[in-house]
Short mmCIF file of C-alpha atoms in Angstrom, two decimals:
data_model
loop_
_atom_site.label_atom_id
_atom_site.label_comp_id
_atom_site.label_asym_id
_atom_site.label_seq_id
_atom_site.Cartn_x
_atom_site.Cartn_y
_atom_site.Cartn_z
CA VAL A 10 7.40 1.99 -18.79
CA GLN A 11 6.46 4.70 -21.28
CA LEU A 12 3.40 6.60 -21.03
CA GLN A 13 1.62 9.04 -23.12
CA ALA A 14 -1.61 11.00 -21.72
CA SER A 15 -3.99 12.65 -23.78
CA GLY A 16 -7.82 13.80 -24.16
CA GLY A 17 -7.32 17.28 -22.01
CA GLY A 18 -9.09 20.48 -23.23
CA LEU A 19 -11.72 23.13 -22.13
CA VAL A 20 -14.83 22.66 -21.03
CA GLN A 21 -17.41 24.23 -19.32
CA ALA A 22 -18.19 23.56 -15.65
CA GLY A 23 -20.64 20.76 -15.17
CA GLY A 24 -18.95 19.20 -18.50
CA SER A 25 -17.11 16.13 -19.12
CA LEU A 26 -13.95 15.00 -20.09
CA ARG A 27 -12.25 11.58 -20.61
CA LEU A 28 -8.26 11.27 -20.44
CA SER A 29 -6.39 8.65 -21.85
CA CYS A 30 -2.93 7.53 -21.00
CA ALA A 31 -1.31 4.77 -23.44
CA ALA A 32 1.44 2.34 -21.64
CA SER A 33 4.28 0.67 -23.76
CA GLY A 34 7.29 -1.19 -22.64
CA HIS A 35 6.89 -3.78 -19.85
CA ALA A 36 3.50 -2.50 -18.76
CA PHE A 37 2.53 -6.00 -16.88
CA SER A 38 5.56 -4.86 -14.28
CA THR A 39 3.39 -2.03 -13.00
CA THR A 40 1.53 -2.65 -9.81
CA TYR A 41 -0.66 0.89 -9.78
CA MET A 42 -1.29 3.38 -12.18
CA ALA A 43 -2.38 6.50 -11.25
CA TRP A 44 -3.55 10.00 -12.17
CA PHE A 45 -2.03 13.10 -10.27
CA ARG A 46 -2.80 17.08 -11.11
CA GLN A 47 -0.85 20.00 -10.60
CA ALA A 48 -2.78 23.58 -10.77
CA LEU A 49 -0.58 26.43 -11.47
CA GLY A 50 1.74 27.41 -8.51
CA LYS A 51 0.35 24.18 -6.75
CA GLU A 52 2.18 20.90 -6.10
CA ARG A 53 1.02 17.73 -7.60
CA ASP A 54 -1.80 16.22 -6.07
CA PHE A 55 -3.29 12.44 -6.30
CA VAL A 56 -6.67 12.09 -8.19
CA ALA A 57 -7.28 8.36 -8.33
CA SER A 58 -5.21 5.19 -8.72
CA ILE A 59 -5.90 1.81 -9.74
CA ARG A 60 -4.36 -1.59 -9.27
CA TRP A 61 -3.36 -2.97 -12.58
CA ASN A 62 -4.34 -6.47 -11.76
CA GLY A 63 -7.26 -6.90 -9.74
CA GLY A 64 -9.09 -3.59 -10.87
CA HIS A 65 -9.20 -2.01 -7.19
CA THR A 66 -9.82 1.85 -6.97
CA TYR A 67 -9.11 4.60 -4.94
CA TYR A 68 -9.96 8.23 -5.16
CA ALA A 69 -9.13 11.80 -3.54
CA ASP A 70 -12.04 13.01 -1.69
CA SER A 71 -12.13 15.98 -3.91
CA VAL A 72 -13.23 13.80 -7.18
CA LYS A 73 -15.06 10.39 -5.65
CA ASP A 74 -18.31 10.34 -7.28
CA ARG A 75 -17.62 12.51 -10.08
CA PHE A 76 -14.37 10.89 -11.57
CA THR A 77 -13.75 7.17 -12.69
CA ILE A 78 -10.58 5.67 -13.18
CA SER A 79 -10.33 2.62 -15.29
CA ARG A 80 -7.91 0.32 -17.37
CA ASN A 81 -8.03 -1.82 -20.40
CA SER A 82 -5.24 -4.14 -19.65
CA ALA A 83 -5.71 -5.64 -23.16
CA LYS A 84 -4.78 -2.23 -24.48
CA ASP A 85 -2.20 -1.43 -21.77
CA THR A 86 -4.47 1.80 -21.36
CA LEU A 87 -5.20 3.96 -18.52
CA TYR A 88 -8.42 6.21 -18.54
CA LEU A 89 -9.95 9.23 -16.40
CA GLN A 90 -13.64 9.38 -16.86
CA MET A 91 -14.33 13.13 -15.57
CA ASN A 92 -17.72 14.16 -15.16
CA SER A 93 -19.44 17.09 -13.56
CA LEU A 94 -16.37 19.15 -13.93
CA LYS A 95 -15.59 22.58 -11.61
CA PRO A 96 -13.19 25.33 -12.27
CA ALA A 97 -11.18 23.90 -9.36
CA ASP A 98 -10.39 20.79 -11.46
CA THR A 99 -8.42 23.23 -13.74
CA ALA A 100 -4.79 21.52 -13.90
CA VAL A 101 -2.38 19.77 -15.93
CA TYR A 102 -2.97 15.97 -15.51
CA TYR A 103 -0.24 13.43 -15.31
CA CYS A 104 -0.50 9.82 -15.39
CA ALA A 105 1.81 7.59 -13.49
CA ALA A 106 2.78 4.23 -13.27
CA GLY A 107 5.37 2.16 -10.66
CA ARG A 108 4.99 -0.12 -7.71
CA PRO A 109 4.17 1.53 -4.45
CA ILE A 110 3.09 -0.11 -1.62
CA LEU A 111 -0.54 0.21 -0.82
CA SER A 112 0.15 2.71 2.02
CA SER A 113 2.01 4.76 -0.32
CA MET A 114 -0.18 4.92 -3.64
CA ARG A 115 -1.36 8.31 -3.15
CA TYR A 116 1.89 10.00 -2.95
CA ALA A 117 3.64 10.99 -6.39
CA ASP A 118 7.18 10.25 -5.00
CA SER A 119 6.25 6.44 -5.00
CA TYR A 120 5.91 6.33 -9.02
CA THR A 121 8.68 6.00 -11.13
CA ASN A 122 7.34 6.48 -14.51
CA TRP A 123 5.00 9.70 -16.03
CA GLY A 124 3.30 10.77 -18.56
CA GLN A 125 4.07 14.22 -20.44
CA GLY A 126 0.76 15.88 -18.74
CA THR A 127 -2.27 16.87 -20.42
CA LEU A 128 -3.86 20.42 -19.95
CA VAL A 129 -7.69 20.66 -18.70
CA THR A 130 -9.39 23.83 -17.93
CA VAL A 131 -12.77 24.32 -16.74
CA SER A 132 -14.50 27.33 -17.22
CA SER A 133 -17.24 29.02 -15.31
#
């Protein structure tokens, strides 16, 4: 599965952005798709994931009630709607695809395919 992320940019605190991740090549074999983020000098952290079939969603506590992950199965596209953005949300955001089991789907090592990353900068 090849992934292409887009939609990052510069936004003021309190603003919104929507990230997209287009998947191609055997996307039907994916169990979960997810968004991770990596701030400068920090580890890559889980943001949200969605079960491709069924649509069950999971969120990091830091983004719950502000971010929404969704997918369009017909277009093989993953989205991340980010509202009420904070400067702490500044990071490179990566989309990922794979077949992790439920207990490991928050871990980056559980995903086999990654997009190139898109930078989100939130100014105060």
